[in-house]
Structures are given as structure tokens and as C-alpha cells.
Amino acid sequence: MFKTLAVLGLQFGDEGKGKIVDYLSSSFEIVARYQGGANAGHTVITGGKVFKFHLIPSGILHGTICVLGNGMVIDPIQLLEEMKMVQDYSPQKKLRISERAHVVMPYHKEQDRVEEEKKSNRIGTTGKGIGPAYEDKYGRIGIRMVDLINRERLEEKVRLALKMKEGIIEKSFSVKDIVQEYHEAGLRLKKNIIDTGEFLRKSIEEGRSVLFEGAQGTHLDVDFGMYPFVTSSNTSIGGAITGLGIPPHYISNVMGVVKAYTTKVGEGPFPTEIKGKIAEEILKKGNEYGTTTGRPRRIGWLDINLVRYSVELSGVRYIAISKIDILSGLDEVKVSYAYEYNGKITRKIPSDPAEISKLKPVYKVFDGWEFTGKDLKHEIPKNMKKYIKFIEEKTGAKVVIISLGASREDTKLLGRIK
Ligand code: IMO
Ligand code: MG
């Protein structure tokens, strides 16, 4: 059995993956990200210091080797800035970037903006150029990390990409300036750019422990999420295989991260969404504002059926629950476990988003709970235990971690992963 674990989000992103990965990564030698780019965002607070990550896995704070896999789309300018933020943790030595990973270019951000503006059904993207960078990858005009190092090839590719985008983007770009800036960034990153697939396969064969870190959430997956209100990559387990270059049996375990309630940024259906006093309370108490965009997140009750779907899709065996303390103090806490749809009770999530919007959640109502102390060394409140049991019952996965708030210190391990 290999010593590997994949950790991914089971809702709409922002489940608290960063904090869980940070918590777990001290037990791993390598942390590898496999998809997405700077649309991801997580905050780690440790020793009173706040770190906001978009590209580098938070494992860097533990001295873990961090891999940015080929399935990612990387903004090298932002990456260099993030490396500066963690310069005390020697990122120059710890970071491995895939030579095959695609590069997010300035014209991708412009394209992201223009495309959003033209859509009658906006997605509410993070504006980081993620979709257009993946479009270029699949359109075979993308620029890869390896291209940044070869100035002539870079120039040729930038020229071609900009030609293809004539009539699409509005702003004009200077090929010369882009090549200058990105080639320079490439040279600064050159030592870190390697064949990460080969590195990972060899490391795993040799018995090194690896954590595979997913970004975004399962219901933002381009194939299995609520299309088109999704991101442009596979956030579920398949993304780890193609996004890192490892065979499926190298993934020993899969852990899903679930926030004790649901949040969503951007547009699209959200069956358990709530508005009003309770939603505002959760928004404030949970500090539910996007790390990447600062947007307030939409709030809803836990939709355990969405989580059940994600568990089945990615073969999740273990669950980490985050922010359960935010629900403390409410008179009652609701969980939806099925929907009423066309007069019938169903757990099926339709593929058509217009139909998803017609789902009426069926709720189980729990009595609220109160924490006696801030940390989990105290006994878990009885009603909260019932809530956790219900999550296990409805998903078939085991809850092994519960975490509170934002600080690394407030996390409790409930069981061992076998
Ligand atoms: P983490 O890793 C929450 C959402 C955007 C939008 C849709 C498409 O922090 O969980 P994109 O910019 O990816 O093309 O936007 O996906 N989205 C996220 N929502 N957390 C994220 O990342 C997200 N990354 C993208 O809001 O609805
Ligand atoms: Mg986030």
C-alpha cells in the first residue's frame, strides 16, 4: 500500500481544504496540486500570522516539498509573488513546477472579462483567466511552463495566440512586453521547473508519502458539476490522475472536506440557499468572503445529498468537517438529504441547471448546540454528535476530522485513517 492520500472538496469550493491540508501536511513528505490555478484561495493562520495562498500548497509552511502539477494553469507572476510571501520557508528549494503545466497569460484575464460580459447567463468567474487558459490548452495554442524558458518559441506562441484572439479580446497587448516579462519570470523559475510526473511516480514507488491536494469543489467540476456554472477543470478524483501523471492505484485513500453548511460564490443553482437573518449571521460569523475576490458568499444549509454524490463519484472514504463551530448557538440546524421534484422525493441531481433550480430540499431538523469552550478538547456537544452521525449515515463515509474556525490549533482528529 502506498502512503498517499487525496484531499478534495465535496461542495462548491471553500470547504476549508487549505486548513485541512495544512493540518495534515506535517505528516506528508510531498504535497501535490493537480488542477485549477489562482482561482483557488485559502487562508492559513498560524502563530498569529495570516497567509493567503492561491497557487502554492500550504504544505510549504511545514517544509514539505510542494508540487504544482501539469493539470494546473499557473500565473508565473503571481507565483513569484507568493514565493516571496513564504520566502522564510525556502520555496526555491521546496517547489517543483511541472514543465507541462499551462501558463495563464495577461490576455487570458482580459478574455475572461470580455466573455463574462457577453454572457446573458454570467458564471461569476474569479476573473483570473482560468477558463481561457484551459480553452487554449485544449485548443492547442496554450503556452506551457517549458515555453517560458525558450524566448523565441515563447514569442512565436504569444504571437499566434494573440492572432487567434483578434475580435475576441478588446484590449491590445504588446508581444514584446509580454515576452520580456514572462521569459524573465520563466528564467527565475527555471530551477523549479521539472518533469513532475516522473518525480512523483518515482517518489511514490520509493515509499515517500504524498498528499494530493484538490482545489475548488466537486460541484464545480467541469464534467460533474452544475454545468455551465462550473470551473474549467476536473475537481473530482480523475483530475488527480491526469493532472499529475500517476496511475489510479497510486491513490491509496481519498478524503473529502465538507463545510458544516454550504456556501457558493458565483452564479448558478443552489437548492439549500437561505436568505435573511440566519444567513447573515453565518456570513459574518463564518467570515464568508472570497479569499480570491472578496465577494460575500451565498449561504445555505448543508446539502448532504450533494455530498453523497461527491463521495460516490470520487470514492471518498473519509470526511473532514470544517467550521462546525459557526453553527453553534442556533436554535435549530437543518440538513437536506433529498429533494421534492415534480411531486416525488428524489436524490437524483438533474444534469440541466434549470431543473436543479426546481428542486425543493427535504430537511431533517436538528436541535442546536452550544460550545462550552473554544477548543475541541472539551466533550463534543450531544446534538453536534447527532449531526455528525447523520452525515456518516447519509454518505457512507467516516468523519475523521472536525475543525473549528480558521486557526491551525483548533482541529480535532476523531479517528485514525487506515
Ligand atoms: P477554492 O479552491 C469557490 C467558482 C467561481 C465561479 C466558477 C468559475 O478556494 O475552493 P473560474 O474563475 O474558476 O472560471 O470561476 O467557479 N470558483 C470557486 N468558488 N472556491 C474556489 O476555489 C473557486 N474557484 C472557482 O466563483 O462560480
Ligand atoms: Mg477559496
GROMACS .gro file of N, CA, C and O in nm, residues 60 116 145 149 160 177 194 202 224 299 319 361:
model
   48
   60ILE      N    1   0.396   2.420   0.224
   60ILE     CA    2   0.524   2.491   0.219
   60ILE      C    3   0.563   2.541   0.359
   60ILE      O    4   0.680   2.548   0.394
  116GLU      N    5  -1.730   3.700  -1.994
  116GLU     CA    6  -1.831   3.713  -1.888
  116GLU      C    7  -1.931   3.823  -1.924
  116GLU      O    8  -2.051   3.808  -1.904
  145MET      N    9   0.480   2.592  -1.919
  145MET     CA   10   0.593   2.642  -1.839
  145MET      C   11   0.724   2.626  -1.915
  145MET      O   12   0.810   2.714  -1.911
  149ILE      N   13   1.096   2.937  -2.099
  149ILE     CA   14   1.242   2.939  -2.092
  149ILE      C   15   1.305   2.966  -2.229
  149ILE      O   16   1.414   3.018  -2.240
  160LEU      N   17   0.098   3.392  -3.208
  160LEU     CA   18  -0.011   3.308  -3.259
  160LEU      C   19  -0.136   3.323  -3.171
  160LEU      O   20  -0.247   3.343  -3.223
  177ASP      N   21   0.644   4.326  -2.484
  177ASP     CA   22   0.638   4.342  -2.338
  177ASP      C   23   0.603   4.210  -2.269
  177ASP      O   24   0.660   4.176  -2.166
  194ILE      N   25   1.035   2.110  -1.362
  194ILE     CA   26   1.085   1.973  -1.390
  194ILE      C   27   0.972   1.885  -1.447
  194ILE      O   28   0.858   1.930  -1.461
  202LYS      N   29   0.826   0.820  -0.914
  202LYS     CA   30   0.946   0.765  -0.851
  202LYS      C   31   0.935   0.778  -0.698
  202LYS      O   32   0.962   0.683  -0.625
  224PHE      N   33  -1.886   1.702  -1.392
  224PHE     CA   34  -1.988   1.653  -1.298
  224PHE      C   35  -2.055   1.762  -1.216
  224PHE      O   36  -2.144   1.734  -1.138
  299ILE      N   37  -2.510   3.170   0.112
  299ILE     CA   38  -2.512   3.079   0.227
  299ILE      C   39  -2.632   2.984   0.218
  299ILE      O   40  -2.740   3.025   0.175
  319ILE      N   41  -1.410   1.174   0.579
  319ILE     CA   42  -1.457   1.313   0.569
  319ILE      C   43  -1.394   1.398   0.680
  319ILE      O   44  -1.381   1.353   0.794
  361PRO      N   45  -3.560   2.130  -0.133
  361PRO     CA   46  -3.493   2.044  -0.037
  361PRO      C   47  -3.586   1.986   0.069
  361PRO      O   48  -3.679   2.054   0.113
   0.00000   0.00000   0.00000
